[in-house]
CSV table of C-alpha atoms in Angstrom, one decimal:
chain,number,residue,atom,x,y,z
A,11,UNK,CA,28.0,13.9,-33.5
A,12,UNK,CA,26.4,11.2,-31.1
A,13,UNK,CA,27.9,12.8,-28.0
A,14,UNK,CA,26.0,16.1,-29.4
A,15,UNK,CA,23.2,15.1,-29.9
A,16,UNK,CA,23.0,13.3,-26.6
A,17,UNK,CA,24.0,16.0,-25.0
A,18,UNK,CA,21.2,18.4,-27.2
A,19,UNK,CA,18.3,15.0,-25.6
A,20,UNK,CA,19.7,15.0,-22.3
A,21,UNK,CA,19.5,19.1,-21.8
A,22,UNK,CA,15.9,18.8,-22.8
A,23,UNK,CA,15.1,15.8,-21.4
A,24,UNK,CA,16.2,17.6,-18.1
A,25,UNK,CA,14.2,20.4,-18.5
A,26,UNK,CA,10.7,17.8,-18.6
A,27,UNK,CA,9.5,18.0,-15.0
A,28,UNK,CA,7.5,14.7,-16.0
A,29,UNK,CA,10.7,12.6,-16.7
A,30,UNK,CA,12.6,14.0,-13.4
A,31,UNK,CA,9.8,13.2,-11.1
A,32,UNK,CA,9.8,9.8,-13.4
A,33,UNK,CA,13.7,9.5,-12.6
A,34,UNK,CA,14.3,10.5,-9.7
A,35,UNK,CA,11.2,12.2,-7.2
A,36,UNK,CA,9.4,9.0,-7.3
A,37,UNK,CA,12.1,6.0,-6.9
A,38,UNK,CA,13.7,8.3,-4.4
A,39,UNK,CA,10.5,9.0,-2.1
A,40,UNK,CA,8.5,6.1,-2.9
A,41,UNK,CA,9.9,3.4,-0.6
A,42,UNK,CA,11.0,5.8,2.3
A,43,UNK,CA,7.2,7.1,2.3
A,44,UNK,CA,5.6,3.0,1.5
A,45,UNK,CA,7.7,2.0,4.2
A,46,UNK,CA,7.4,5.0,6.5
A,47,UNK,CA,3.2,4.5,6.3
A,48,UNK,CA,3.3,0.6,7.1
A,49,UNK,CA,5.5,0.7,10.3
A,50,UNK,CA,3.1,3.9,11.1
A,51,UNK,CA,-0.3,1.8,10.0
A,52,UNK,CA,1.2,-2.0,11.3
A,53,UNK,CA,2.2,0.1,14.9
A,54,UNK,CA,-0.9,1.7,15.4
A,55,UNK,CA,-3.2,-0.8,14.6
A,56,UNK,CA,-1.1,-3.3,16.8
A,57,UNK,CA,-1.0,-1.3,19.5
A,58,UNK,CA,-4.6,-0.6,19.0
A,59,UNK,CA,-5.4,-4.2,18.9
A,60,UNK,CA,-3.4,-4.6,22.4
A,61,UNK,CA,-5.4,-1.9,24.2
A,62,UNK,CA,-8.5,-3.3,22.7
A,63,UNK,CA,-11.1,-4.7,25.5
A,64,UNK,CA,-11.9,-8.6,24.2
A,65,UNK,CA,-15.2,-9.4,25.3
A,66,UNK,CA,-15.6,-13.3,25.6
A,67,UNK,CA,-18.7,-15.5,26.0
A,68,UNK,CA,-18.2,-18.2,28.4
A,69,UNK,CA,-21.2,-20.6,27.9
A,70,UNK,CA,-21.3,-23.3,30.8
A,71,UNK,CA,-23.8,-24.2,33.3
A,72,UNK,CA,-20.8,-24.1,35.9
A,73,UNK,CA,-19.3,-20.9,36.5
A,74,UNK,CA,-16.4,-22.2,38.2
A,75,UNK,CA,-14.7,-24.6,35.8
A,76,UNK,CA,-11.2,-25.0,35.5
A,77,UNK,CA,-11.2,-23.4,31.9
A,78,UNK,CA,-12.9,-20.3,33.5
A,79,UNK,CA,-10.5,-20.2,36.3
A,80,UNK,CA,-7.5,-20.5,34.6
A,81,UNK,CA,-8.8,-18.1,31.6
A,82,UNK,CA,-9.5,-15.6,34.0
A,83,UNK,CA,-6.4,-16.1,35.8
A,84,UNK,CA,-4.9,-15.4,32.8
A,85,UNK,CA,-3.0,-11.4,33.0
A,86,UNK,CA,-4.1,-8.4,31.4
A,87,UNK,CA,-0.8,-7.5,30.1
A,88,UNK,CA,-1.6,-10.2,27.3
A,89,UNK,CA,-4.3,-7.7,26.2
A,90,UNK,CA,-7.3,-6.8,28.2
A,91,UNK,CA,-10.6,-9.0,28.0
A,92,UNK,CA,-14.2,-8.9,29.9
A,93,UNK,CA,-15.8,-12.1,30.4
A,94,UNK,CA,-19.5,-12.9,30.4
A,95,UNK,CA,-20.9,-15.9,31.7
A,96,UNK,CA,-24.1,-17.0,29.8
A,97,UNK,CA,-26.0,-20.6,30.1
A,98,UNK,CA,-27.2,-20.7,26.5
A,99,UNK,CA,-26.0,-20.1,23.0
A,100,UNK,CA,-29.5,-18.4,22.3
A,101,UNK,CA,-28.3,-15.1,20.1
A,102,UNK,CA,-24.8,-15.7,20.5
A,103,UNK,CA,-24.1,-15.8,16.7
A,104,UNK,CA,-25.9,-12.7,16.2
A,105,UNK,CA,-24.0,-10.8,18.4
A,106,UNK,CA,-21.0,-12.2,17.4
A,107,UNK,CA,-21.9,-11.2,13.5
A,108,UNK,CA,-22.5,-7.5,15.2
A,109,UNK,CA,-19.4,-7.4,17.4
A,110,UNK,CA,-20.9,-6.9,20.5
A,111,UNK,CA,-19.2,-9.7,21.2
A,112,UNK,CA,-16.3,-11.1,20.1
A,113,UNK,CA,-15.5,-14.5,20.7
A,114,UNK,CA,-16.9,-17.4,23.0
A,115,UNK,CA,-16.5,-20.7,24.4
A,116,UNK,CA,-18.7,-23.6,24.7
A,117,UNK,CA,-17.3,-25.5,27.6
A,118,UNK,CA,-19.0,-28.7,28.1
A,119,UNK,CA,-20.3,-29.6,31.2
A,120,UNK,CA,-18.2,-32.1,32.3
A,121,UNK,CA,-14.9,-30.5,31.6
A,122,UNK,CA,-13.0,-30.9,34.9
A,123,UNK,CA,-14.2,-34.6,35.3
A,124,UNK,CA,-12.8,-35.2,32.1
A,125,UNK,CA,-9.3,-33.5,32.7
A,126,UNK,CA,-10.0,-35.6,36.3
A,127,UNK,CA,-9.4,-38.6,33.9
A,128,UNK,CA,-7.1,-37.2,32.1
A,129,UNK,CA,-9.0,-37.3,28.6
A,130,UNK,CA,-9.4,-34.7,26.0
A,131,UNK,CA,-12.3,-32.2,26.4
A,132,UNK,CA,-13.2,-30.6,23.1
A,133,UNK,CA,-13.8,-26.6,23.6
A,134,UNK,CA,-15.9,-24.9,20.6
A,135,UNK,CA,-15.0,-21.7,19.4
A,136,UNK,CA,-16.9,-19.0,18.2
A,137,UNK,CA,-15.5,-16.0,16.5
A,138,UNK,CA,-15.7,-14.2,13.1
A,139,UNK,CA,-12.7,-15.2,11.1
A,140,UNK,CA,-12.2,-11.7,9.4
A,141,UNK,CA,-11.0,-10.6,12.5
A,142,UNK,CA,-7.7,-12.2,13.0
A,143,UNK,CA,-6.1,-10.3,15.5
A,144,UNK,CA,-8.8,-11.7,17.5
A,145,UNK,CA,-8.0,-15.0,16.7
A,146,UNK,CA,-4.8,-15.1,17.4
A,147,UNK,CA,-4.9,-13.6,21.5
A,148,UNK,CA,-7.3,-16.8,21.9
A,149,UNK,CA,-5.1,-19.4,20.3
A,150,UNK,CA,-2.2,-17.0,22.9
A,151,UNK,CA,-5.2,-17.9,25.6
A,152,UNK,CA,-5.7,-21.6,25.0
A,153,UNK,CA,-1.9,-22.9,24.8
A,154,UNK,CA,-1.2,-21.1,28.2
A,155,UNK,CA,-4.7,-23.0,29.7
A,156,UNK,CA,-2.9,-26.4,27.6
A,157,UNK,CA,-0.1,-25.6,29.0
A,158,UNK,CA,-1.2,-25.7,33.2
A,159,UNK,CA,-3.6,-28.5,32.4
A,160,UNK,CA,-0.9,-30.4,30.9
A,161,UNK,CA,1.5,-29.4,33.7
A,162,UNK,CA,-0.8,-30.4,36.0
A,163,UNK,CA,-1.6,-33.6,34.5
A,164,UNK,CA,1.6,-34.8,34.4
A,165,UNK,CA,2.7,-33.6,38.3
A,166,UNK,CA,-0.7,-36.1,39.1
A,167,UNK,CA,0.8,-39.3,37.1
A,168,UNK,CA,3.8,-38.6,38.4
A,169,UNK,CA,5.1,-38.6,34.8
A,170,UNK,CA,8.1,-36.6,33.1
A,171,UNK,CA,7.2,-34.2,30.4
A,172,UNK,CA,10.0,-35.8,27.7
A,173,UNK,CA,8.2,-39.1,28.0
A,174,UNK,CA,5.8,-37.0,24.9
A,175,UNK,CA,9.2,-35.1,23.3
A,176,UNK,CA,11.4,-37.9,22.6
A,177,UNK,CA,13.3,-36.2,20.2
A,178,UNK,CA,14.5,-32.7,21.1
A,179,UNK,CA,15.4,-30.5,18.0
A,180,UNK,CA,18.1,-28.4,17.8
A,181,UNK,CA,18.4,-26.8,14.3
A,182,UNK,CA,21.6,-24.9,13.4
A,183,UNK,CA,21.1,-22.6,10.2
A,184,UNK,CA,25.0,-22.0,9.1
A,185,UNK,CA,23.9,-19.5,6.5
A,186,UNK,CA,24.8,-16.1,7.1
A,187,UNK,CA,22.9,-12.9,7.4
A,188,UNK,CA,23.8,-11.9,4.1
A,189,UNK,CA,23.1,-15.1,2.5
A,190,UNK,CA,19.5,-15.1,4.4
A,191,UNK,CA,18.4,-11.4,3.0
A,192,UNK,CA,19.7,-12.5,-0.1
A,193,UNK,CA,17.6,-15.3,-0.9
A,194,UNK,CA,14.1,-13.8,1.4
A,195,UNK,CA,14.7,-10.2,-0.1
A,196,UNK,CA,17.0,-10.4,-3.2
A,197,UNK,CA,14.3,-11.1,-5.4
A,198,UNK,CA,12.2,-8.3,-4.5
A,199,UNK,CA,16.1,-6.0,-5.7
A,200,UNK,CA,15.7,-6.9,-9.5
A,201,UNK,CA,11.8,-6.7,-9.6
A,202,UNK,CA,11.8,-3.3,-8.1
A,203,UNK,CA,15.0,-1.7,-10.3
A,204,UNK,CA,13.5,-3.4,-13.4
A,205,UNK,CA,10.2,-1.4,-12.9
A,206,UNK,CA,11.3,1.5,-12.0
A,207,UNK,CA,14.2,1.1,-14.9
A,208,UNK,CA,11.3,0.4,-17.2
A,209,UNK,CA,9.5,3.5,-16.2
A,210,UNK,CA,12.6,6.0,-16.0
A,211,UNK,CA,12.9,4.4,-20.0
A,212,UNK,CA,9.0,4.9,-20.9
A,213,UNK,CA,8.9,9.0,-20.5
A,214,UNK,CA,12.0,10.1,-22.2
A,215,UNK,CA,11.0,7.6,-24.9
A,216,UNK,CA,8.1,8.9,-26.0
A,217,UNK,CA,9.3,12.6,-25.5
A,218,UNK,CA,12.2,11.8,-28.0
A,219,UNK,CA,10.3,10.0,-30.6
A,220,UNK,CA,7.0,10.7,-30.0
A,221,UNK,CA,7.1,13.9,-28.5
A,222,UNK,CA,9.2,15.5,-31.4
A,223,UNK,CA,7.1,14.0,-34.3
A,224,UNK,CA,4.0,15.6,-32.4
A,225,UNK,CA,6.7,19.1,-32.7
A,226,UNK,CA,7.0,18.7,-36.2
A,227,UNK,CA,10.9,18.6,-34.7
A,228,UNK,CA,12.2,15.3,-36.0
A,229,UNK,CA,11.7,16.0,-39.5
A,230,UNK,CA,14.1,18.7,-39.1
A,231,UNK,CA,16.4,17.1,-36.9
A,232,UNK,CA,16.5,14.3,-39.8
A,233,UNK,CA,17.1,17.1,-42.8
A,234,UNK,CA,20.7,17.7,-41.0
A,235,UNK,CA,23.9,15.9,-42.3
A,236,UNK,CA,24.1,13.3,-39.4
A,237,UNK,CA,23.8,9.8,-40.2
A,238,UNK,CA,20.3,8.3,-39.1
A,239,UNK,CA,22.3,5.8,-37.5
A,240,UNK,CA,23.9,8.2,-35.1
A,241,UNK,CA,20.9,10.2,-34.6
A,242,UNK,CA,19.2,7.0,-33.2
A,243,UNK,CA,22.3,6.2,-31.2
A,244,UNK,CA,22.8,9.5,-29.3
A,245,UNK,CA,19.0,9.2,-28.5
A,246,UNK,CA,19.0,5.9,-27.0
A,247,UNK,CA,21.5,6.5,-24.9
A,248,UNK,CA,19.6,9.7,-23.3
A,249,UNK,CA,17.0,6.5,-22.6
A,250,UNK,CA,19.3,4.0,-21.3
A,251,UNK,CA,20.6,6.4,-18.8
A,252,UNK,CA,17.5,7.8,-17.8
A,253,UNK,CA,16.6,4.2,-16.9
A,254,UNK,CA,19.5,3.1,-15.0
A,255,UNK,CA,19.4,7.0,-13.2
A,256,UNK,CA,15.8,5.7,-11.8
A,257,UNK,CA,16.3,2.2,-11.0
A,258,UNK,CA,19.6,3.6,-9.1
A,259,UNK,CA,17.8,5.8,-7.1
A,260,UNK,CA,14.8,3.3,-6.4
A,261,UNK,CA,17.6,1.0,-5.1
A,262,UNK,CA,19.1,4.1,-2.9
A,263,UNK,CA,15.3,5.1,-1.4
A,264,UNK,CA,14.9,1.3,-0.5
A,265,UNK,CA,18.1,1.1,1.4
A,266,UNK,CA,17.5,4.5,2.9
A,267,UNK,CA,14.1,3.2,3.9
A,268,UNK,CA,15.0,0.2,5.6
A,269,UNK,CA,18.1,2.2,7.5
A,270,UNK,CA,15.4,5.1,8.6
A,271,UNK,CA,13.0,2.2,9.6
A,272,UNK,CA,13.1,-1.0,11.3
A,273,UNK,CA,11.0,-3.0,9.6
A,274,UNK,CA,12.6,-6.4,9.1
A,275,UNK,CA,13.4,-8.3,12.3
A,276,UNK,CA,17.5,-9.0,11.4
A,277,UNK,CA,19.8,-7.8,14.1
A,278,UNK,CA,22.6,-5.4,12.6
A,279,UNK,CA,20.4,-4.9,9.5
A,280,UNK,CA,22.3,-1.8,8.9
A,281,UNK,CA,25.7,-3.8,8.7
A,282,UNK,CA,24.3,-6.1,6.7
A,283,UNK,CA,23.0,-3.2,3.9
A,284,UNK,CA,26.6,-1.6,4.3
A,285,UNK,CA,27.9,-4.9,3.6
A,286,UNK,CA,25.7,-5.6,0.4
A,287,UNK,CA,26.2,-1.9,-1.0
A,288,UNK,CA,30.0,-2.7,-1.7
A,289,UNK,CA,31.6,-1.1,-4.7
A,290,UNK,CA,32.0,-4.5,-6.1
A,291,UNK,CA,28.1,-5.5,-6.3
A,292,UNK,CA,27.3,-1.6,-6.9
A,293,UNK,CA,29.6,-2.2,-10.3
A,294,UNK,CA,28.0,-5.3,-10.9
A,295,UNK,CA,24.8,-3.9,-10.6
A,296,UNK,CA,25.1,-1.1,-12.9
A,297,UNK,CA,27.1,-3.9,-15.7
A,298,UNK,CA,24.0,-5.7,-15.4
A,299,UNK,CA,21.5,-2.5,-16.0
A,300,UNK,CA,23.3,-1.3,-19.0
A,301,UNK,CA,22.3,-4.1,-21.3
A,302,UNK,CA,18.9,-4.4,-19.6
A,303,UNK,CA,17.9,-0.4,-20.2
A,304,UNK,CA,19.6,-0.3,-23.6
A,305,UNK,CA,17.0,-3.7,-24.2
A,306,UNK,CA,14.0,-2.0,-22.9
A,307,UNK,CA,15.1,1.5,-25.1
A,308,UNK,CA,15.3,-1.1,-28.0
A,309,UNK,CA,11.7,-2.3,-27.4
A,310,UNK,CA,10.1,1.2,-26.8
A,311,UNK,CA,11.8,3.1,-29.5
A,312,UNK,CA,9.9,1.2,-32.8
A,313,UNK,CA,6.7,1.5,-30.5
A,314,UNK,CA,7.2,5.9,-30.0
A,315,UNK,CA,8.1,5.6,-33.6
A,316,UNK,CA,4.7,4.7,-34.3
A,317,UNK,CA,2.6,6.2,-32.7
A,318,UNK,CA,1.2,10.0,-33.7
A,319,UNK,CA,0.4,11.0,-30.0
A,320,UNK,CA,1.8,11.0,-26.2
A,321,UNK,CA,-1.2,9.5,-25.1
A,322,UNK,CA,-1.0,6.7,-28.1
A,323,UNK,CA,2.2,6.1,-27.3
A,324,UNK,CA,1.6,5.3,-23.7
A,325,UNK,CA,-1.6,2.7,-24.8
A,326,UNK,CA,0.7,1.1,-26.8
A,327,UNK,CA,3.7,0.6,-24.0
A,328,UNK,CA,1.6,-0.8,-21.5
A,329,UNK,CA,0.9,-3.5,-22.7
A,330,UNK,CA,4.5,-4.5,-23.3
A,331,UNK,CA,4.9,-3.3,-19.5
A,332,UNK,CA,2.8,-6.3,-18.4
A,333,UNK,CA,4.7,-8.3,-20.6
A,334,UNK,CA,8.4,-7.5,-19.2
A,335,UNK,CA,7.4,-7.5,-15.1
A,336,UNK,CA,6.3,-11.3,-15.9
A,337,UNK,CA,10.2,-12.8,-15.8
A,338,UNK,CA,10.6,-10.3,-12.5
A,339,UNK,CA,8.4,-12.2,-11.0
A,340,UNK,CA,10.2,-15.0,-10.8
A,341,UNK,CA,12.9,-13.9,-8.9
A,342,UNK,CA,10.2,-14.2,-5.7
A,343,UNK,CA,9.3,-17.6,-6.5
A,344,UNK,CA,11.4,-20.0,-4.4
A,345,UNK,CA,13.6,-23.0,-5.6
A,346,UNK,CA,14.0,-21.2,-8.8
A,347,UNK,CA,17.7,-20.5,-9.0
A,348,UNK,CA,20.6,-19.2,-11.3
A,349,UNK,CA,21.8,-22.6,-13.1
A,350,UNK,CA,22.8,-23.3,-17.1
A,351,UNK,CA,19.1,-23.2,-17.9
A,352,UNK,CA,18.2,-19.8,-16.4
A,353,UNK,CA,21.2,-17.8,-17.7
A,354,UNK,CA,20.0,-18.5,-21.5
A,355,UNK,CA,16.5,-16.7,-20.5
A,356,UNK,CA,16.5,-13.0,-20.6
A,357,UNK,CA,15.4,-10.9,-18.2
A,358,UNK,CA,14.9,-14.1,-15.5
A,359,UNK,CA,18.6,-14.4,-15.8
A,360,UNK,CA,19.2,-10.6,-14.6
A,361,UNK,CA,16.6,-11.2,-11.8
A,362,UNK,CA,18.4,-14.6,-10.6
A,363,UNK,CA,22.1,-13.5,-11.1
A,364,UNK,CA,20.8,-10.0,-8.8
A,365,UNK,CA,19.5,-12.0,-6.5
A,366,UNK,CA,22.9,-14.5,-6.0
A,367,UNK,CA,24.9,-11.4,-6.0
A,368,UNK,CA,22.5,-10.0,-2.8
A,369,UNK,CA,23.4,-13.2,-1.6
A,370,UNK,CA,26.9,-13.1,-1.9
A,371,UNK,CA,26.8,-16.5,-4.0
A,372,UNK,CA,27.0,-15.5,-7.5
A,373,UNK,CA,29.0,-18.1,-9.7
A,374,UNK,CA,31.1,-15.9,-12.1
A,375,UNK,CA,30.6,-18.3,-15.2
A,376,UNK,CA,27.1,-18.2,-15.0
A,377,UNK,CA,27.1,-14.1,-14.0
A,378,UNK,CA,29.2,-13.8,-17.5
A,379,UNK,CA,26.8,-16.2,-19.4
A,380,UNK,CA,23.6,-14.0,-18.2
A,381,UNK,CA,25.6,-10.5,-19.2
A,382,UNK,CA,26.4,-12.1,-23.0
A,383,UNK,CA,22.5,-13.2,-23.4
A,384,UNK,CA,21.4,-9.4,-22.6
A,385,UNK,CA,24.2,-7.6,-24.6
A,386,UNK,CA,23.0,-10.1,-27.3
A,387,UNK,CA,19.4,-9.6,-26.5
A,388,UNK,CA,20.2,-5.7,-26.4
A,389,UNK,CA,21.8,-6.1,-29.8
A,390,UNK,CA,18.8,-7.3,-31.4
A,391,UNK,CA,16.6,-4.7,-29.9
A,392,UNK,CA,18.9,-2.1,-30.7
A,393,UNK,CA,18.9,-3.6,-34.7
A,394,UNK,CA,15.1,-3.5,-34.7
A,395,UNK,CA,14.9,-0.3,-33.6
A,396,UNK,CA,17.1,1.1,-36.3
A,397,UNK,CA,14.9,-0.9,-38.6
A,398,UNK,CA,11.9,0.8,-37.7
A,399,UNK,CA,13.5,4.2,-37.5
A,400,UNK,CA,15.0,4.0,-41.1
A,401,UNK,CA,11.3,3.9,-42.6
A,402,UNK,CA,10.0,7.1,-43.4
A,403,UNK,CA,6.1,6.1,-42.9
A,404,UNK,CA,7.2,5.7,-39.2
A,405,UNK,CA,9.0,9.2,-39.1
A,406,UNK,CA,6.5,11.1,-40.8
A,407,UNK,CA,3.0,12.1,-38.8
């Protein structure tokens, strides 16, 4: 009877265009289309930035400096840039404010005496700090200027540039690529299949509960000789798997994404995705999702019960939606790994043991410990649903 009635909630949960897109449009498109508008966006602006004419303020009552020659010495390949000598700061902020222009330099008067003497010359800035593209090609400007001055300096004293680097660091990172997009990028895995697992739970949810009591359906579907029990059973398991079906294919768009484009700077990123979608963490994957969906069916089954309409239904699940992306968040927060502490916490323990397993480091005592605390936490939910479904003021509108 359980596997007929799932297979009843599943035909016409299939047949709900709002739970497919839910389940499968969205996770599918979402990260190939997010990901496919910020290389587009980052590109253009970037290459827009690089074509960009900078127009500089040069305020000194000598044209022919040292800072000017080498700054206009400086090639264009580094981005284009028109200079304009003036003798005064008189409007410069102004015009700076209205992006006529869009940086300038105050160089002091005695600039190249002081560089003759080797001292440091302090050079004022102006520039709006919104604009930090701009920022950044004069910071590009001023280390190679540092750079000649210094070289120059140094040919004059006759003096060898390690006498100021008398350590020289060579820092050898033994982790590999897997391990490195496992620990910068794993956490981001469990966040992303726990919202979207959250979601592909939410719809057929409140269809199957609320949905049917707003049919006048369940009544009748209680009036037949099946055991409530099973009746709840068969139900949540049309829940569960819509849940895992969405965070699945979330997973699958995100790969796909990252293969179509080249976003992260990791050579053989496409190696390293082939080497992380094994069958092994694909199995260990979906053993973790199981208990998680069944939890979040648990949790949103006494809340559909409840409520009289769709739209009540949803008011009432989103808060408890802000409530479960909380422990996901931790999985981006650094230092925070998978140890004896964090396997007894639900939810943070599937982020943390996902994002070991991304890493290829997962210790299988502690993976076991996490699974027993959701199956256990799942239980619960599970126990309290039937609860609530067993009273008949939350079955009858």
């Amino acid at each position: 009877m359980i596997f007929t009635i799932f297979k009843k909630e599943l035909k016409d949960t299939l047949r709900d265009r709002r739970t497919i897109i839910a389940m499968i449009v969205v996770p599918v498109l979402v990260f190939p289309i997010l990901l496919a508008l910020s290389t587009t966006v980052t590109k253009y602006f970037d290459d827009k930035q690089k074509e960009e004419v900078l127009k500089i303020a040069l305020v000194s009552d000598h044209t022919e400096n040292q800072f000017t020659q080498r700054l206009s010495a400086i090639p264009d390949s580094l981005g284009p840039k028109e200079l304009i000598f003036r003798q005064d700061t008189l409007g410069l902020k102004k015009e700076i404010s209205m992006d006529s222009i869009q940086l300038a330099f105050i160089i002091p008067s005695n600039f190249d005496a002081e560089q003759a003497d080797n001292r440091q010359t302090t050079i004022q800035v102006y520039h709006k700090g919104v604009n930090l593209g701009n920022k950044d090609r004069v910071e590009n400007y001023l280390s190679i200027i540092e750079n000649t001055l210094l070289a120059e300096r140094f040919e004059r004293l006759n003096l060898d540039k390690q006498l100021i680097d008398p350590i020289n660091q060579q820092y050898i990172d033994i982790s590999s690529e897997k391990e490195i997009i496992g620990k910068v990028a794993g956490g981001f895995l469990p966040y992303l299949f726990i919202i979207f697992g959250f979601i592909g739970c939410m719809y057929p949810a409140i269809d199957l509960f609320t949905g049917e009591k707003e049919r006048k359906t369940l009544e009748t579907l209680l009036t037949t000789p099946v055991p409530r029990w099973k009746i709840l059973i068969g139900k949540m398991l049309v829940i569960s798997l819509s849940g895992i079906a969405a965070a699945v294919f979330a997973l699958l768009g995100m790969f796909a994404g990252l293969r179509l484009f080249n976003i992260v700077d990791v050579p053989g990123l496409s190696s390293i995705i082939d080497g992380i979608l094994t069958p092994s963490f694909i199995l260990g994957l979906l053993v973790l999702l199981i208990p998680l969906t069944i939890f979040f069916a648990g949790i949103m089954i006494p809340a559909t019960i409840y409520a009289k309409s769709f739209k009540e239904a949803q008011s009432v699940l989103t808060p408890v939606n802000f409530i479960i992306f909380l422990p996901a968040f931790v999985g981006l927060l650094p230092n925070i790994e998978l140890d004896y502490t964090t396997a007894f916490i639900p939810i943070v323990n599937i982020v943390l043991a996902t994002k070991e397993m991304v890493a290829g480091t997962i210790d299988p005592i502690l993976l076991i410990i996490s699974y027993i605390v959701m199956v256990a936490v799942a239980a619960i939910a599970v126990l309290f649903s039937y609860k609530r479904f067993g009273k008949e003021s939350n079955i009858i509108s």
